PDB file of C-alpha atoms and ligand atoms in Angstrom:
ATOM      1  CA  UNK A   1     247.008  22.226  17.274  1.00 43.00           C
ATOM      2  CA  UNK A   2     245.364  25.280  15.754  1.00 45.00           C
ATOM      3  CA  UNK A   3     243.929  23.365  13.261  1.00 46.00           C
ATOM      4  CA  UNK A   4     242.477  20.631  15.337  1.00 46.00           C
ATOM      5  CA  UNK A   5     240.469  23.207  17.632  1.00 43.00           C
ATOM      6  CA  UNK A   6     238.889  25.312  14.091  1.00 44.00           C
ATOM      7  CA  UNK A   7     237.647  21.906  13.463  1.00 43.00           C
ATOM      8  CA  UNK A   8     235.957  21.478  16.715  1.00 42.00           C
ATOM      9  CA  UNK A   9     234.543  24.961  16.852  1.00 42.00           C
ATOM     10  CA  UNK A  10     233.195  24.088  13.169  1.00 44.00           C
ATOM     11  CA  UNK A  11     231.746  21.236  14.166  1.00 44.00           C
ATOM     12  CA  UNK A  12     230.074  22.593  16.982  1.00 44.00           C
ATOM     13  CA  UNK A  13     228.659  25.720  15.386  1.00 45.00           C
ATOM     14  CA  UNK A  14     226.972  23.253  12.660  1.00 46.00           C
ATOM     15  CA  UNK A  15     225.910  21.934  15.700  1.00 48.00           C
ATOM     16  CA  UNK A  16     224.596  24.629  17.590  1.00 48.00           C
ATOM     17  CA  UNK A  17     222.559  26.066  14.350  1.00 48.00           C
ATOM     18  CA  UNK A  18     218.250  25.422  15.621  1.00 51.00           C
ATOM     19  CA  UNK A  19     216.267  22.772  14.354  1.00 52.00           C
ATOM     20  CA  UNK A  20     213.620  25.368  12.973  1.00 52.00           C
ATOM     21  CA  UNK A  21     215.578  26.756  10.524  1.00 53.00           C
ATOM     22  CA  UNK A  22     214.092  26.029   7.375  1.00 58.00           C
ATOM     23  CA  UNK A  23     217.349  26.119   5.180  1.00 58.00           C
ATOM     24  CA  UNK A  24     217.168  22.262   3.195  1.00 57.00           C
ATOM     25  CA  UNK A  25     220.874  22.067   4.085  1.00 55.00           C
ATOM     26  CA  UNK A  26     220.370  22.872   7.587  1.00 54.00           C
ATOM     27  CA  UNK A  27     217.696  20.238   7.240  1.00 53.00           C
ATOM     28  CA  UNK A  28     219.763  17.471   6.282  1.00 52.00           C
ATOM     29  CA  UNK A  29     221.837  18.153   9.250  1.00 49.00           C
ATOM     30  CA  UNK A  30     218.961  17.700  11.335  1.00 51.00           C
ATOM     31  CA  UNK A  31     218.532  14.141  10.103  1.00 54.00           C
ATOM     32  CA  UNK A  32     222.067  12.916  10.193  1.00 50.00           C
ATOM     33  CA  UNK A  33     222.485  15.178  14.092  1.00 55.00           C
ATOM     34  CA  UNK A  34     226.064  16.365  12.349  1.00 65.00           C
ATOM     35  CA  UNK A  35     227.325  17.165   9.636  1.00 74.00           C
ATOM     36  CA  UNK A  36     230.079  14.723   7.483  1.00 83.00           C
ATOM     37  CA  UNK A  37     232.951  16.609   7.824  1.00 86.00           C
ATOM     38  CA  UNK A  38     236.864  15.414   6.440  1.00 90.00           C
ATOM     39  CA  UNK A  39     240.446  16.406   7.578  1.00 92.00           C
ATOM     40  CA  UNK A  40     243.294  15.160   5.503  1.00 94.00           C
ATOM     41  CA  UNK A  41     246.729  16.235   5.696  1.00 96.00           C
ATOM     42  CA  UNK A  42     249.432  15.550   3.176  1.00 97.00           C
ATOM     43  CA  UNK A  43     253.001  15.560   4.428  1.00 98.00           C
ATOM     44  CA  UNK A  44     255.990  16.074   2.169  1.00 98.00           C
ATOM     45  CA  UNK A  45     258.891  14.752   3.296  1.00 97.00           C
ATOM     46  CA  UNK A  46     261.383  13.759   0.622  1.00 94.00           C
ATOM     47  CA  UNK A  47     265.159  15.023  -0.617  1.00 94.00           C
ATOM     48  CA  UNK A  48     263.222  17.658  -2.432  1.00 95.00           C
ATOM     49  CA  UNK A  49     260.727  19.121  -0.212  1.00 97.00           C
ATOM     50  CA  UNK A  50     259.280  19.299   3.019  1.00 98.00           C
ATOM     51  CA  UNK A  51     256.444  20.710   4.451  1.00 98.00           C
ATOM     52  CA  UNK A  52     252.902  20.280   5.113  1.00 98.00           C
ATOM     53  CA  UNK A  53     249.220  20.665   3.482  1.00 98.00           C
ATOM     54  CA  UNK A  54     246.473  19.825   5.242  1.00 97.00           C
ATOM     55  CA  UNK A  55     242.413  20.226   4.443  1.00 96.00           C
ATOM     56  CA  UNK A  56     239.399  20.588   6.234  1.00 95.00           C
ATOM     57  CA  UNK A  57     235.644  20.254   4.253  1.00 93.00           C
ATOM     58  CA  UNK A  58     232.378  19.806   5.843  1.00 87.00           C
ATOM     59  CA  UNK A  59     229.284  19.539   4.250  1.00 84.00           C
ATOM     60  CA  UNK A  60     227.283  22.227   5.697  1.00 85.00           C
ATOM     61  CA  UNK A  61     229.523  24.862   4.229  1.00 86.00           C
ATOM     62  CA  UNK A  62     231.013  22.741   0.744  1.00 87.00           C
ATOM     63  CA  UNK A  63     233.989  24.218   1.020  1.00 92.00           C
ATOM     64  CA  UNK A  64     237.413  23.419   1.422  1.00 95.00           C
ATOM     65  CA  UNK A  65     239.707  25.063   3.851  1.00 97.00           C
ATOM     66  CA  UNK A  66     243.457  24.604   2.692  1.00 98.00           C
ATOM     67  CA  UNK A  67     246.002  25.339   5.711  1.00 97.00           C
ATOM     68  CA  UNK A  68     250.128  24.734   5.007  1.00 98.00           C
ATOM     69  CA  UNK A  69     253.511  25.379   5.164  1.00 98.00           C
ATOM     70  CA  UNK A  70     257.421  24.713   3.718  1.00 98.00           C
ATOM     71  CA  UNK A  71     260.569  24.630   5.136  1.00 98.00           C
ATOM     72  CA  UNK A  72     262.252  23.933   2.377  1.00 97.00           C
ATOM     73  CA  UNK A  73     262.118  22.448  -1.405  1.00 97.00           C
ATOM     74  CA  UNK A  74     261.701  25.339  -3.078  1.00 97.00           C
ATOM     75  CA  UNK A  75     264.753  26.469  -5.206  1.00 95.00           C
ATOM     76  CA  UNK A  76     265.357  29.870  -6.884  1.00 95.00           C
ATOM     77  CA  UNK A  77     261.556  31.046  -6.707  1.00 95.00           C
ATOM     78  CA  UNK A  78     261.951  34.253  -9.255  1.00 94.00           C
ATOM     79  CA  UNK A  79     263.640  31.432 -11.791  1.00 96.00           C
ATOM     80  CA  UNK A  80     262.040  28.398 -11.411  1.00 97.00           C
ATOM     81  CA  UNK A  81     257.795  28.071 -11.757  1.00 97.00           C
ATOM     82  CA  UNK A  82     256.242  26.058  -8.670  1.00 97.00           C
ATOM     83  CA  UNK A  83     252.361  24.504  -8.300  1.00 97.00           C
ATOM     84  CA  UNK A  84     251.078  23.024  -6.005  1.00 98.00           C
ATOM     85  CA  UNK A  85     247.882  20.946  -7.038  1.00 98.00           C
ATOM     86  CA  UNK A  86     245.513  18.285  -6.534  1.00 97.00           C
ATOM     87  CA  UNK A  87     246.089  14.940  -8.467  1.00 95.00           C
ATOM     88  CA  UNK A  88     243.575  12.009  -9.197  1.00 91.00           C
ATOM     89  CA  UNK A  89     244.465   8.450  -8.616  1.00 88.00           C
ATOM     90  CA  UNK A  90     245.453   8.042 -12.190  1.00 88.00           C
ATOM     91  CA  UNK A  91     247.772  11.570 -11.880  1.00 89.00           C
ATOM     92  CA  UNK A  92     245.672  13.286 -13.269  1.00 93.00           C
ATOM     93  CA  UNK A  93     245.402  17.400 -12.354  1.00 96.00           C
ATOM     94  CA  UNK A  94     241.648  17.667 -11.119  1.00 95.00           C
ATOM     95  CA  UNK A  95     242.040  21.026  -9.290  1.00 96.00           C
ATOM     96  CA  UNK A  96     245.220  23.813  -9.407  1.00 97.00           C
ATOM     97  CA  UNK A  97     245.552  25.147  -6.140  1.00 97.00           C
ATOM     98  CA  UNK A  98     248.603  27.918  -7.586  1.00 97.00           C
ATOM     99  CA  UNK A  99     247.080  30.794  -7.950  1.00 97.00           C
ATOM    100  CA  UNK A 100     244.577  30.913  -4.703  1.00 97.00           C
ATOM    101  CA  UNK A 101     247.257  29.886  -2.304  1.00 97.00           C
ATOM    102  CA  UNK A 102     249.965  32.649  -3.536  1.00 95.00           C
ATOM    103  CA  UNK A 103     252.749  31.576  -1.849  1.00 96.00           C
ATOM    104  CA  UNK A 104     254.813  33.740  -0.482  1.00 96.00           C
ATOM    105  CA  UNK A 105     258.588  31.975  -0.418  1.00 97.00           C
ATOM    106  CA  UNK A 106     261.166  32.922   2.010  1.00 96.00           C
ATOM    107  CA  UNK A 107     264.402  31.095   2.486  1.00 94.00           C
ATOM    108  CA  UNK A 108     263.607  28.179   0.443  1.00 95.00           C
ATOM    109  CA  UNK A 109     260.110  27.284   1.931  1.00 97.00           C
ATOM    110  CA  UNK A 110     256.984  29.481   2.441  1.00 98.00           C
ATOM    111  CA  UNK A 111     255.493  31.671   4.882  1.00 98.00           C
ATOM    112  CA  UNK A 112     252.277  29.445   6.463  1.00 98.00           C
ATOM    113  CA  UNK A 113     249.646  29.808   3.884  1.00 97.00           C
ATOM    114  CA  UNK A 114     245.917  29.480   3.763  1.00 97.00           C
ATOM    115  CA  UNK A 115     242.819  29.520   1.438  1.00 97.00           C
ATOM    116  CA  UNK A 116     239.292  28.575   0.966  1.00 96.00           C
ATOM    117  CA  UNK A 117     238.625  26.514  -2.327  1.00 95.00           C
ATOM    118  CA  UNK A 118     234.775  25.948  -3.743  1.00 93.00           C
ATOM    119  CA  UNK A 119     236.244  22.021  -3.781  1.00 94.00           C
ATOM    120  CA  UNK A 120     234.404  19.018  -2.195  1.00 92.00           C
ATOM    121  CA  UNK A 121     237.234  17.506  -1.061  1.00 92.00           C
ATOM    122  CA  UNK A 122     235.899  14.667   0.517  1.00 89.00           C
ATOM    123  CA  UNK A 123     234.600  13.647  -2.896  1.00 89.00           C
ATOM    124  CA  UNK A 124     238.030  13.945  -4.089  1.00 91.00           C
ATOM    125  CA  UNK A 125     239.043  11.351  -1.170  1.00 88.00           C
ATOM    126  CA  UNK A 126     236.398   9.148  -2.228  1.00 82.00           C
ATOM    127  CA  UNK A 127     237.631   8.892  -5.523  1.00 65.00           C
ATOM    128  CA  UNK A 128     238.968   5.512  -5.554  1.00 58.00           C
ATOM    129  CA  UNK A 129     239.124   3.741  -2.009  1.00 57.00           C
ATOM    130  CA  UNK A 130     240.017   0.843  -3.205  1.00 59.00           C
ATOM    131  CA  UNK A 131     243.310   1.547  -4.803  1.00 54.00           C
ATOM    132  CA  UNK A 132     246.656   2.079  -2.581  1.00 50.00           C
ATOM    133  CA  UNK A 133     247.955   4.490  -4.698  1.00 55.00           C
ATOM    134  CA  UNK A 134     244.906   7.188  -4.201  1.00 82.00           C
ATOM    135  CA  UNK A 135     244.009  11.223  -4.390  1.00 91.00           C
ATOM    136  CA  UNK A 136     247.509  13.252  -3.796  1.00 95.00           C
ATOM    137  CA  UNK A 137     248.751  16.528  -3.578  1.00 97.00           C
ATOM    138  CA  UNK A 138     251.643  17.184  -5.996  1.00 97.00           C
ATOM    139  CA  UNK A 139     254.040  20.004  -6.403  1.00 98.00           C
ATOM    140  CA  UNK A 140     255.086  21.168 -10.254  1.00 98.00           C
ATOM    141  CA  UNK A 141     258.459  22.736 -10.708  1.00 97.00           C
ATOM    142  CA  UNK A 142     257.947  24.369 -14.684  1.00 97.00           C
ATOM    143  CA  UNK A 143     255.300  22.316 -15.316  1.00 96.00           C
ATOM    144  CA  UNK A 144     256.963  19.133 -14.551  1.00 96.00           C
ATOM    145  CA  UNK A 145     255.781  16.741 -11.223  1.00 96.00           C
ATOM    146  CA  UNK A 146     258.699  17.082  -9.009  1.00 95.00           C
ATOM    147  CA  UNK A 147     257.347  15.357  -5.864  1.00 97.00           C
ATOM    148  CA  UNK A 148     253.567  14.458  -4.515  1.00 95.00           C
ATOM    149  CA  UNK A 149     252.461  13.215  -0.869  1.00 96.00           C
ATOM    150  CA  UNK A 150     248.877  11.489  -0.504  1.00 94.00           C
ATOM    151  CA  UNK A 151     246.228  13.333   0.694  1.00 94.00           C
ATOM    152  CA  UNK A 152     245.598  10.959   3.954  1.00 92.00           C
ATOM    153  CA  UNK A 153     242.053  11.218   6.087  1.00 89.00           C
ATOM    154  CA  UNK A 154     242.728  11.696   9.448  1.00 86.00           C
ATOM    155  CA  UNK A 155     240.578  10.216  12.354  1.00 73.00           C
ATOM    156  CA  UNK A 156     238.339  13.299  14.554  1.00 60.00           C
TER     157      UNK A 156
HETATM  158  C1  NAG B   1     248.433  25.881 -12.400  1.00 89.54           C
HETATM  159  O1  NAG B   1     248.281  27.272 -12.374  1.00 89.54           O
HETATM  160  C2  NAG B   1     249.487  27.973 -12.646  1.00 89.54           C
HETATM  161  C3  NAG B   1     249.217  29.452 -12.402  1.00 89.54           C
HETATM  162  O2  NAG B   1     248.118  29.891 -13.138  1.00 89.54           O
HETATM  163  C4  NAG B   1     249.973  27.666 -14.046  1.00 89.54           C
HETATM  164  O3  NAG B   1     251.192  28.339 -14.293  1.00 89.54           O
HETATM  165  C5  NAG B   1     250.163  26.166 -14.174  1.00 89.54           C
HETATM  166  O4  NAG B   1     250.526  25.836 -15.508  1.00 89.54           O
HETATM  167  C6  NAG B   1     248.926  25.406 -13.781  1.00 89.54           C
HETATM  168  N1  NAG B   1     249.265  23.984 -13.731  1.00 89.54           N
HETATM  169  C7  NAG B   1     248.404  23.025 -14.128  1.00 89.54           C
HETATM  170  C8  NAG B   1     248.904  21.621 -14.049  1.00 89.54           C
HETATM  171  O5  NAG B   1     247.278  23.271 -14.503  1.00 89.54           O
END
């Protein structure tokens, strides 16, 4: 619920900003009335993990606003090395969310975490429409993929 009403009150300020302003950005928003904005979430649910990742990018600020949680998944913390990051289409790593998230891990999941990433996520949705398979959020345990959820766009 939180999360739905930040992206109202972000949409609105973008909103709010006058038509004077001479900042190009700001200008762009003039001719489009809003700005494109994107919220995905990406859900893990599996024998592994489960939890909860979700994003929020809008083009007047170009940033990416990471907000999640775990309940469970991750396994012996001080032994075992977890990432979380975000995967191409093809698998490939295109952004390693680790070290700006620092999770904090208590009783096998994580205490709710949040970050802002200098990401354009919605280009990262955009990747490749087309293909069922598309952009996903996967978790490493040492270095090796031990589950991924897609990173879904969710209707306003
Ligand atoms: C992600 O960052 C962590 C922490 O710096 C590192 O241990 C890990 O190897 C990185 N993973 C990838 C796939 O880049």
């Amino acid at each position: 619920m939180l999360i739905f009403l930040f992206v109202t009150i972000k949409e609105s300020t973008a909103r709010s900003i006058p038509q004077s302003n001479a900042n190009p950005l700001l200008k762009r928003g003039e001719e489009k009335k809003c700005y494109d904005h994107v919220f995905a979430t990406s859900t893990f649910l599996d024998d592994k993990f489960s939890g909860i990742i979700s994003f929020t990018y809008n083009d007047f600020t170009c940033t990416t606003y990471v907000y999640g949680m775990f309940a469970k998944g991750f396994v012996d913390p001080e032994k075992n090395c977890y990432d979380i990051v975000l995967n191409d289409p093809s698998g490939k790593t295109v952004y390693n969310l680790t070290n700006k998230l620092g999770l904090d891990f208590v009783d096998g999941g994580t205490k709710p975490f949040y970050a802002t990433i200098d990401f354009n996520f919605m280009e990262f949705l955009s990747i490749d429409r087309k293909r069922q398979n598309g952009a996903s959020v996967g978790i490493n345990t040492n270095n090796q993929p031990s589950s991924s959820a897609p990173a879904l766009p969710q209707s306003p």
